[in-house]
Coordinates of C-alpha atoms in Angstrom, one line a residue:
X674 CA -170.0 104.1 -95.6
X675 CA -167.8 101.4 -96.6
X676 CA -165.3 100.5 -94.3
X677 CA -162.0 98.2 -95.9
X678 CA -159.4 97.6 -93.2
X679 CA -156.9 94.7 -93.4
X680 CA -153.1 94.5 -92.0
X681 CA -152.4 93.2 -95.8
X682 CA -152.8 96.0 -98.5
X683 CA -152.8 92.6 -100.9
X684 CA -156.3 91.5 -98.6
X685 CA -157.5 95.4 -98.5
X686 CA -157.4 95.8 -102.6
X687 CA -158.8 91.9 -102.7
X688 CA -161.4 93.1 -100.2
X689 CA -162.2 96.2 -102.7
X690 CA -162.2 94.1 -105.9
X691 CA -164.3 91.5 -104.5
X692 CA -167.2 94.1 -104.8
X693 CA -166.5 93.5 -108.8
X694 CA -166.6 89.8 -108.7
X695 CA -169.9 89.3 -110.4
X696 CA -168.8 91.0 -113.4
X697 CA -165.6 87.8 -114.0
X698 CA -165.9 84.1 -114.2
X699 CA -163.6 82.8 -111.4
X700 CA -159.9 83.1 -113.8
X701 CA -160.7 86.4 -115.2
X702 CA -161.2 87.9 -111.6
X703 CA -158.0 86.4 -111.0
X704 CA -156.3 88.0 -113.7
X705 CA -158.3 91.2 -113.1
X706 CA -157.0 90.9 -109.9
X707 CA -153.2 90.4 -110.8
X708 CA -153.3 93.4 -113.3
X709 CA -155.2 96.2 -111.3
X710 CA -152.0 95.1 -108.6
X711 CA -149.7 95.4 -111.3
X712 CA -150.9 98.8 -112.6
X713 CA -150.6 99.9 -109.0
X714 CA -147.2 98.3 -108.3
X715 CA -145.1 99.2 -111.5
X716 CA -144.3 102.9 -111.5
X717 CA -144.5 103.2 -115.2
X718 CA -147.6 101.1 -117.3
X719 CA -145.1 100.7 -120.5
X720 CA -147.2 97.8 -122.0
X721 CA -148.8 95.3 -120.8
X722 CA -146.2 92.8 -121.6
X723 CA -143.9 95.3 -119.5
X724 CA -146.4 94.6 -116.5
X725 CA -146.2 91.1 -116.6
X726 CA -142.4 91.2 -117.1
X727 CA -141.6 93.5 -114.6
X728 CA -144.5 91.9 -111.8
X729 CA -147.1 89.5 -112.6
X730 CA -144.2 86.7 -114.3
X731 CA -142.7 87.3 -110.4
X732 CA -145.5 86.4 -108.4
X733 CA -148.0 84.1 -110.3
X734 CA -147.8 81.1 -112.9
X735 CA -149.9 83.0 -115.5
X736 CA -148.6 83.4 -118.7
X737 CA -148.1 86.8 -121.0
X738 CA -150.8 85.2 -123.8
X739 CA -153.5 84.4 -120.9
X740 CA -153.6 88.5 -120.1
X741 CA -153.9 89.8 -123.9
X742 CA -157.1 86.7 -124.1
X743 CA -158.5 88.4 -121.1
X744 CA -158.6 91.7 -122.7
X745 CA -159.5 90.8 -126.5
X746 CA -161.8 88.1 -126.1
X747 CA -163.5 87.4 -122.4
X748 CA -166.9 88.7 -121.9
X749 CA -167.1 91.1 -119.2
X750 CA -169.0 94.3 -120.1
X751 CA -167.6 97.4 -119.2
X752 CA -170.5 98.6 -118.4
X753 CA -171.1 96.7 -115.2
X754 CA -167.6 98.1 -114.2
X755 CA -169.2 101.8 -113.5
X756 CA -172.3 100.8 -112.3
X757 CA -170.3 99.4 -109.5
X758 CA -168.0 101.8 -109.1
X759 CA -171.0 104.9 -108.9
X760 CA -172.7 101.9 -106.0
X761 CA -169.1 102.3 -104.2
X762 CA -169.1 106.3 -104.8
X763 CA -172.5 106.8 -103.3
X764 CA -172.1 104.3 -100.6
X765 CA -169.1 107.2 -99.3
X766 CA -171.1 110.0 -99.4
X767 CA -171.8 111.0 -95.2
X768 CA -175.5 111.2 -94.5
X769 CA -175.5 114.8 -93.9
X770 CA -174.3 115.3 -97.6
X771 CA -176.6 113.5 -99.3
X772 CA -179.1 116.5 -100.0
X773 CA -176.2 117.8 -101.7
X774 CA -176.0 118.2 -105.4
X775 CA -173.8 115.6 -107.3
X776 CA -172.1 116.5 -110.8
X777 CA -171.5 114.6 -113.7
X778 CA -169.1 115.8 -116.0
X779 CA -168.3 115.0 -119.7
X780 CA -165.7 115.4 -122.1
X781 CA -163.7 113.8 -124.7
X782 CA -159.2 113.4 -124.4
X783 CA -157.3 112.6 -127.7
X784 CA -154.1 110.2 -127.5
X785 CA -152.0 110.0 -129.8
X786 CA -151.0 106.7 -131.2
X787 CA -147.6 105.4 -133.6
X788 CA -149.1 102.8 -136.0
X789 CA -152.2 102.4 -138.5
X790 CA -152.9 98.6 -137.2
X791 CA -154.6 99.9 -134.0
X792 CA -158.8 99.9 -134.4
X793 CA -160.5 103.7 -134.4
X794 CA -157.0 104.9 -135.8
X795 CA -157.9 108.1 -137.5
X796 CA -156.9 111.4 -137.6
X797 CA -158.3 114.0 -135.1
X798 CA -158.6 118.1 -135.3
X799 CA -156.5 118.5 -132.2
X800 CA -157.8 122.3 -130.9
X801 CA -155.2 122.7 -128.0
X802 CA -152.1 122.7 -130.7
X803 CA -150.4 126.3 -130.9
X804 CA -148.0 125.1 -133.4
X805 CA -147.5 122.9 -136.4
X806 CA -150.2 120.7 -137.9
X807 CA -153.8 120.5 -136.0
X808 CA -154.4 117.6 -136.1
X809 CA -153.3 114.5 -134.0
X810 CA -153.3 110.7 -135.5
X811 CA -154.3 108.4 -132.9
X812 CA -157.5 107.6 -130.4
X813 CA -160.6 109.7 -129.0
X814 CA -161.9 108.8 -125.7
X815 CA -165.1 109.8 -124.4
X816 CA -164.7 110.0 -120.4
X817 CA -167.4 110.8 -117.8
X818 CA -166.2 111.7 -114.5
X819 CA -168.8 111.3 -111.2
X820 CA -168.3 114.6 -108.3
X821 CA -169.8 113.5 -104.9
X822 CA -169.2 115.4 -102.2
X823 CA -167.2 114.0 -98.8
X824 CA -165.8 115.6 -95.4
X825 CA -162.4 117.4 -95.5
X826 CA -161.5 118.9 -92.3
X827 CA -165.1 119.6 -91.2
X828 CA -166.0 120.8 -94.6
X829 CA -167.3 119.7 -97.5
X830 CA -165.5 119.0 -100.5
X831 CA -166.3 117.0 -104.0
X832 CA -164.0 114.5 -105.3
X833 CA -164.4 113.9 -109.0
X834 CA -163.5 110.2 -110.1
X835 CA -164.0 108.8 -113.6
X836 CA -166.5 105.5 -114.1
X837 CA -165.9 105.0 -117.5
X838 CA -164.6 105.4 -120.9
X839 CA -165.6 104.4 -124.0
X840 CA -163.1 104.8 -127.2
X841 CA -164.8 107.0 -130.1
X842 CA -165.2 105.1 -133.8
X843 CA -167.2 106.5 -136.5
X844 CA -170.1 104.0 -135.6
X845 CA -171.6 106.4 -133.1
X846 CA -171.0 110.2 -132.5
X847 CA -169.6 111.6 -129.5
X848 CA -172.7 113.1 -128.0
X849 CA -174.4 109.7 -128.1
X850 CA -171.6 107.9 -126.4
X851 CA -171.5 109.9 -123.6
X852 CA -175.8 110.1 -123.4
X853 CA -175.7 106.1 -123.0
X854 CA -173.2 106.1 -120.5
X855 CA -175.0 108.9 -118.6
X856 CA -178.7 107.0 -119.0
X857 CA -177.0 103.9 -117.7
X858 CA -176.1 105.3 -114.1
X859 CA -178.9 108.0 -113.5
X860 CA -181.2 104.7 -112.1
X861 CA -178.4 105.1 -109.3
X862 CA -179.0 108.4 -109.0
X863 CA -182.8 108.8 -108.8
X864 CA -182.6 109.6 -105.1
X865 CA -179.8 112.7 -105.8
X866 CA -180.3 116.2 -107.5
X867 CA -178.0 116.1 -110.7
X868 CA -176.4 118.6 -112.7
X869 CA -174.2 118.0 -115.9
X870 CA -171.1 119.7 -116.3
X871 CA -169.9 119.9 -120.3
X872 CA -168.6 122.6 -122.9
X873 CA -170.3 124.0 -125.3
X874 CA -169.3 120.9 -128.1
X875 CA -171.3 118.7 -126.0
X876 CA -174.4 121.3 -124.9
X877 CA -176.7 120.2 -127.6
X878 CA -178.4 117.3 -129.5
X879 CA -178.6 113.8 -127.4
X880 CA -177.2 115.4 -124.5
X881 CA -179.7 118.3 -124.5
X882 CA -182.5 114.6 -124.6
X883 CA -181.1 113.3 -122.1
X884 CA -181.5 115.9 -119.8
X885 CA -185.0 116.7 -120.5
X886 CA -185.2 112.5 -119.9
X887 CA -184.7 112.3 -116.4
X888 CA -186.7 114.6 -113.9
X889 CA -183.8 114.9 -111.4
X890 CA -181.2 116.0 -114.1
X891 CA -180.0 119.5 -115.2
X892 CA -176.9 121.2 -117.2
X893 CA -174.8 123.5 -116.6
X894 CA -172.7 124.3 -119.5
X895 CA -171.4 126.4 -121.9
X896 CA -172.8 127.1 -124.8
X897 CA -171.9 129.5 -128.5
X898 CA -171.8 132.8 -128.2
X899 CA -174.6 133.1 -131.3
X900 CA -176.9 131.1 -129.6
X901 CA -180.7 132.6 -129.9
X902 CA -182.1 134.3 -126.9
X903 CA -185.3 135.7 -126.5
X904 CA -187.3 137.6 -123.7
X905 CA -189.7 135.9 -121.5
X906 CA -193.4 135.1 -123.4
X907 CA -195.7 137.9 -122.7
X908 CA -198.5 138.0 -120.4
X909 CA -201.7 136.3 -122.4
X910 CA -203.9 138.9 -123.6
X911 CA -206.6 137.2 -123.8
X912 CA -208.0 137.6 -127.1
X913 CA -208.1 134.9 -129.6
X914 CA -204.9 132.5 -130.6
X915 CA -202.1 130.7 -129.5
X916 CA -200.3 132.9 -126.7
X917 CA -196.8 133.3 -127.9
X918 CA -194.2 130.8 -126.7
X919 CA -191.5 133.6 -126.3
X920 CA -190.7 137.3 -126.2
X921 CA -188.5 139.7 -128.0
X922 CA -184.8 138.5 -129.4
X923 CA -182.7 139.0 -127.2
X924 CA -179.2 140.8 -128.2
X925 CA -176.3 140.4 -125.3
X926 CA -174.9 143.6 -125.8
X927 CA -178.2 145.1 -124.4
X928 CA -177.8 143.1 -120.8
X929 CA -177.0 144.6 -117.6
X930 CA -173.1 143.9 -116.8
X931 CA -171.2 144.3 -113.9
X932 CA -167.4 144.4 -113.5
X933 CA -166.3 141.1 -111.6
X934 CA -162.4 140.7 -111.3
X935 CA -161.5 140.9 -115.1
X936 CA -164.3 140.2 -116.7
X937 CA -168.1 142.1 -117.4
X938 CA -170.6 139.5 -116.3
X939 CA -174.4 139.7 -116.7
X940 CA -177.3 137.1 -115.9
X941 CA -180.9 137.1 -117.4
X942 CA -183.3 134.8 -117.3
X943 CA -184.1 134.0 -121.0
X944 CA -186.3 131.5 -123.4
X945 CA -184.0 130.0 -125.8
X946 CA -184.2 127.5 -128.2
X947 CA -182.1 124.5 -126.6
X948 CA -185.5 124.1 -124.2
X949 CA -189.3 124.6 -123.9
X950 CA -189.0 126.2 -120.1
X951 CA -187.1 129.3 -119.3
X952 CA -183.5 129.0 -118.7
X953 CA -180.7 131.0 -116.6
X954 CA -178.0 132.7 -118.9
X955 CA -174.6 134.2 -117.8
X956 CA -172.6 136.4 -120.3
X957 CA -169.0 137.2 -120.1
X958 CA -166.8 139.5 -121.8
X959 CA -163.4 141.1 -121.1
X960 CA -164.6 144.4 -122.6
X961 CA -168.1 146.0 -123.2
X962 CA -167.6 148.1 -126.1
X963 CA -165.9 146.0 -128.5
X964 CA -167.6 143.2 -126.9
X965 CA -165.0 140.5 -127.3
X966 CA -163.9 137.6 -125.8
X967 CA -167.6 136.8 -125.0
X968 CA -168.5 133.2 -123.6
X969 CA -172.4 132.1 -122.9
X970 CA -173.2 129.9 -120.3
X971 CA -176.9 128.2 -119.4
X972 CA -178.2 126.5 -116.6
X973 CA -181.8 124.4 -116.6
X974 CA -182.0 125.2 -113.0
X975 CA -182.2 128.2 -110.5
X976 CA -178.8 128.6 -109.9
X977 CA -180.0 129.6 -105.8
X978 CA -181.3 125.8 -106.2
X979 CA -178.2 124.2 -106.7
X980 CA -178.0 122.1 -103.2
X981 CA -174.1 122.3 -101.8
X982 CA -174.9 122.8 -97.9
X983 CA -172.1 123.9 -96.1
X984 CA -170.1 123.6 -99.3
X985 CA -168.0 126.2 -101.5
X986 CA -166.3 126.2 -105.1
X987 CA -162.8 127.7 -105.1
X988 CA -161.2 128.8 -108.4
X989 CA -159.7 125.4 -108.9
X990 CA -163.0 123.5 -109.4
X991 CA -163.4 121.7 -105.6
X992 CA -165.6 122.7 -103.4
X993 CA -163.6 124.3 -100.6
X994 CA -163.3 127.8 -99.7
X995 CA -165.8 130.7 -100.3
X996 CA -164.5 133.7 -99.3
X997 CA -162.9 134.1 -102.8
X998 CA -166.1 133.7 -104.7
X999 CA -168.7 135.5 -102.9
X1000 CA -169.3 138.1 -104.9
X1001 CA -169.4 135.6 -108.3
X1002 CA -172.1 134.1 -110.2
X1003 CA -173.3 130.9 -108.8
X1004 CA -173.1 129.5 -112.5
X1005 CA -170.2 130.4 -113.4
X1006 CA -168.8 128.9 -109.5
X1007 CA -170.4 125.5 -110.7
X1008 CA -169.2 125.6 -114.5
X1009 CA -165.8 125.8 -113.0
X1010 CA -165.8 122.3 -111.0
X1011 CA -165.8 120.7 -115.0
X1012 CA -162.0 121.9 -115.1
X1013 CA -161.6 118.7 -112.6
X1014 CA -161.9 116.4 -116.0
X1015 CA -159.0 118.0 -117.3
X1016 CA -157.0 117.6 -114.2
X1017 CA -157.8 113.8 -114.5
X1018 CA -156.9 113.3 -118.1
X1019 CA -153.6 114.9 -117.1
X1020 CA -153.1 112.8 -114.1
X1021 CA -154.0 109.6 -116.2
X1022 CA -151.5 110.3 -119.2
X1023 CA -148.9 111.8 -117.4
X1024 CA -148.6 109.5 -114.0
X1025 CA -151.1 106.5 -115.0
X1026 CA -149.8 105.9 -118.5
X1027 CA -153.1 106.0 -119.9
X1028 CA -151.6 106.1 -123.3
X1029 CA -149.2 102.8 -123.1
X1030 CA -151.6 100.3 -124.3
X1031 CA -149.9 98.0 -127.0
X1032 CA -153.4 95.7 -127.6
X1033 CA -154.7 96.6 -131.2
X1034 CA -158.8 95.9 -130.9
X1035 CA -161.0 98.1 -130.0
X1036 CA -162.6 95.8 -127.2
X1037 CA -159.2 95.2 -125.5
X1038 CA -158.3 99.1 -125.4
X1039 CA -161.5 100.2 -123.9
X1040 CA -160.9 97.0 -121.8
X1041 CA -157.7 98.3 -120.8
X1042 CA -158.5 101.8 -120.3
X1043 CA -161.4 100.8 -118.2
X1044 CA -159.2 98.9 -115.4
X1045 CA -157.0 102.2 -115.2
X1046 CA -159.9 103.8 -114.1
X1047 CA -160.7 101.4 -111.7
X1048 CA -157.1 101.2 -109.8
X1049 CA -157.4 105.0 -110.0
X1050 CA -160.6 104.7 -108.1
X1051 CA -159.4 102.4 -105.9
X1052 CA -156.4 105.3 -105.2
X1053 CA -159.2 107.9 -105.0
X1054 CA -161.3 105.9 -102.5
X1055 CA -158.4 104.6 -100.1
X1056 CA -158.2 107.4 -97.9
X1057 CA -161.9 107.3 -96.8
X1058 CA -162.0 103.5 -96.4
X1059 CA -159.1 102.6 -94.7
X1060 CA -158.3 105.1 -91.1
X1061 CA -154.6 104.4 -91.7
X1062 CA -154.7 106.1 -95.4
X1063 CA -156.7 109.4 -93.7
X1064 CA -153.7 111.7 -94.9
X1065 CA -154.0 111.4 -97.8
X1066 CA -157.3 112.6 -98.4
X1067 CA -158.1 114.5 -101.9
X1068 CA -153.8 114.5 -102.1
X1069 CA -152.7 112.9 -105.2
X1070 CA -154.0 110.0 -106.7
X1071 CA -150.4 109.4 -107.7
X1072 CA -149.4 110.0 -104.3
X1073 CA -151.4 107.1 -102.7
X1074 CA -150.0 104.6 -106.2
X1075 CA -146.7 104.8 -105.1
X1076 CA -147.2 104.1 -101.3
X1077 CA -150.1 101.7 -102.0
X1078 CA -147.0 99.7 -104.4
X1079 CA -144.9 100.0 -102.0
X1080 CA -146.7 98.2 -99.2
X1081 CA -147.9 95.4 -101.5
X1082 CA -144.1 94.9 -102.9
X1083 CA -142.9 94.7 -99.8
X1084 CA -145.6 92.2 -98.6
X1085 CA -144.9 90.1 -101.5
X1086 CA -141.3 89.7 -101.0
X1087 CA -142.2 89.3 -96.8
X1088 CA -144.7 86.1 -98.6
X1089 CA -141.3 84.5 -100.3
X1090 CA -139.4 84.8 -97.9
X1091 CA -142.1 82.9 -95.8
X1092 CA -141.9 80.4 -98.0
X1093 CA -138.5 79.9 -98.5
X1094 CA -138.3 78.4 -95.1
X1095 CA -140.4 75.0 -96.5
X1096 CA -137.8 75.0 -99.5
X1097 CA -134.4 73.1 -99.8
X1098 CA -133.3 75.9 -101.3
X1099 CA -133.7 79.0 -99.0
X1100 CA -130.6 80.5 -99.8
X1101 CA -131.3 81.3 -103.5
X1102 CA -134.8 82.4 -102.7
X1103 CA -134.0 84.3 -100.3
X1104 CA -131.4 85.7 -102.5
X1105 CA -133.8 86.7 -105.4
X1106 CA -136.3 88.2 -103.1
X1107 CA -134.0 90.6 -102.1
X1108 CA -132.4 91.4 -105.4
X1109 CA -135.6 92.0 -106.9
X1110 CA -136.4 94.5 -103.4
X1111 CA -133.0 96.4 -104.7
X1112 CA -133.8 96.4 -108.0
X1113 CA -137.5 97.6 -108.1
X1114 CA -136.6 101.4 -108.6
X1115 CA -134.8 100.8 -111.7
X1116 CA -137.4 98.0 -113.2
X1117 CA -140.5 100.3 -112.4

């Protein structure tokens, strides 16, 4: 396990960084550098001309057009971001837990944007509106968010942390965005029993091939509630012909359901037509004899194969606490561990200002986006690198921001007023250090 201890939180998230220093030529790192601590430090991401206002102008001699070049124009791929970020993950997982399952998860977030001048500004079918129009004018983001499981307590528990977006355009479709992000890590994870988490928009076409790619990956997911099922092929008879690939159709009405909380559930093991091999199917429905509200689920594997030793899914997603789901379906348990995506987007529009980007290209915004995720991360992974940060394990990400800020704000006014004693002028500096101490609540 990595261990990053420092009595500077400046040299600790240096420390951290430092693992991403191949991907920058020596002045982009810096300014990578500068703006992962300024995303960290300023309570509320405005703009990116807000963060160098409000904290980089302070503290360095960089100026406002040297940050928007390293976004638009320098040549880092983003891709080498998650790889390293996944190398970090895995490198916290406890020996014991590494026979455990990990779980990819994939979805897509809209955000919506004021202005036609951005790139991949297009109108969206927004599905979660109750009201008005349904449809959103702004960006799609493609997100894929990496659950490894860690010790909480004496038990383990996953933490779900995203390694990477990628900012939807009508080059490419959705599905294939999110297969080349997943192809790119699974060389990681060769070592690690996989299962991918998605909904039913994402359970078919290049993510279904992907899947079927890699020997150590299976799904999990949700799927329509029309989708073709048929019996298990029947026992060859020996006679002449082809032996037939699969059985009867199946209808879902016809399977065995039993009452589980509010819901009729039922599990078969079926043929289908999403793969060659037999699959695991779980029905829902809030009502057998109308037989509405249904929802279909699938799972490539056995779900009594799914490997989470000593581990539990509560009804929030993490791994935690059995006693509540006991008595439910072991696909429907791991299904609901996807719902931790949707925690995350929340988290990263509401507290990270995910959606305060004011660069117009489409390489700057993924850019952008991309070195949220890694000061997110580097909130994620705090706790379980550094003994002084244990408490706030799996707390808020937002939590550990604010205190993480705090520390280094406080260390960088401590560093002026160091200096101010090899000035002529120590009175003035000393007096701007602490006005900008007093009036850091109101500027953030």
């Amino acid at each position: 396990m990595i261990s990053i201890s420092s009595n500077s939180m400046k040299q600790t998230l240096h420390q951290y960084l430092m693992q991403y220093r191949s991907v920058f030529k020596k002045r982009s790192f810096d300014i990578f550098y500068w703006l992962i601590m300024g995303i960290l430090c300023t309570e509320e991401v405005r703009s990116i001309q807000f963060v160098y206002d409000s904290f980089i102008k302070k503290h360095t001699d960089k100026v406002l057009n040297s940050i928007y070049y390293f976004l638009s124009y320098s040549k880092f791929p983003i891709e080498a971001l998650t790889t390293i970020t996944v190398s970090i993950a895995l490198s916290l997982i406890p020996e014991k837990l590494r026979q455990n399952t990990l779980f990819i998860t994939i979805d897509d977030t809209l955000q919506a944007k004021y202005g036609a001048k951005f790139d991949c500004y297009v109108k969206h079918f927004d599905h979660t509106k109750k009201n008005g129009t349904k449809y959103l004018n702004g960006h799609c983001f493609v997100s894929v968010v990496l659950n490894i499981p860690l010790y909480y307590q004496d038990k383990a528990k996953y933490l779900s942390i995203p390694i990477g977006y990628r900012l939807y355009s009508k080059e490419q479709n959705k599905l294939e965005m999110a297969s080349q992000i997943i192809k790119y890590i699974m060389p990681q994870l060769e070592m690690f029993q996989v299962i991918l988490l998605c909904d039913s928009w994402y359970s078919k076409g290049a993510i279904l091939d992907t899947v079927k790619e890699f020997d150590n990956l299976e799904i999990v997911a949700a799927v329509r509630h029309d989708t073709a099922m048929y019996d298990l092929p029947p026992a060859s008879t020996g006679g002449k012909g082809r032996p037939r690939k699969k059985g009867r159709k199946l209808n879902a009405r016809e399977f065995s359901y039993s009452k589980i909380g509010e819901y009729y559930v039922a599990e078969k093991k079926v043929m289908a037509n999403l793969f060659e091999k037999p699959i695991y199917v779980t029905v829902t429905t809030t009502d057998i004899k109308p037989f509405s509200s249904i929802r279909v689920f699938i799972s490539s594997i056995n779900p009594d194969e799914i490997k989470t030793i000593n581990t539990a899914l509560n009804t929030k997603g993490a791994l935690n606490d059995q006693n509540e789901d006991e008595c439910t379906s072991k696909t429907l348990t791991t299904y609901r561990m996807r719902w931790n995506i949707e925690v995350m987007f929340y988290q990263h529009k509401f507290f990270w200002s995910f959606g305060n980007y004011m660069v117009r290209n489409k390489a700057a915004i993924e850019r952008y986006v991309n070195l949220l995720f890694v000061a997110y991360t580097f909130a994620c992974f705090l706790p379980f690198m550094d003994k002084r940060y244990e408490k706030y394990q799996f707390k808020s990400p937002q939590l550990i921001k604010r205190a993480v800020g705090v520390q280094i704000t406080k260390e960088l006014i401590f560093d002026s007023f160091v200096l101010s004693f090899e000035s002529a002028k120590i009175y003035s500096t000393i007096k701007e250090s602490v006005q900008g101490f007093l009036n850091k609540d109101w500027v953030a």
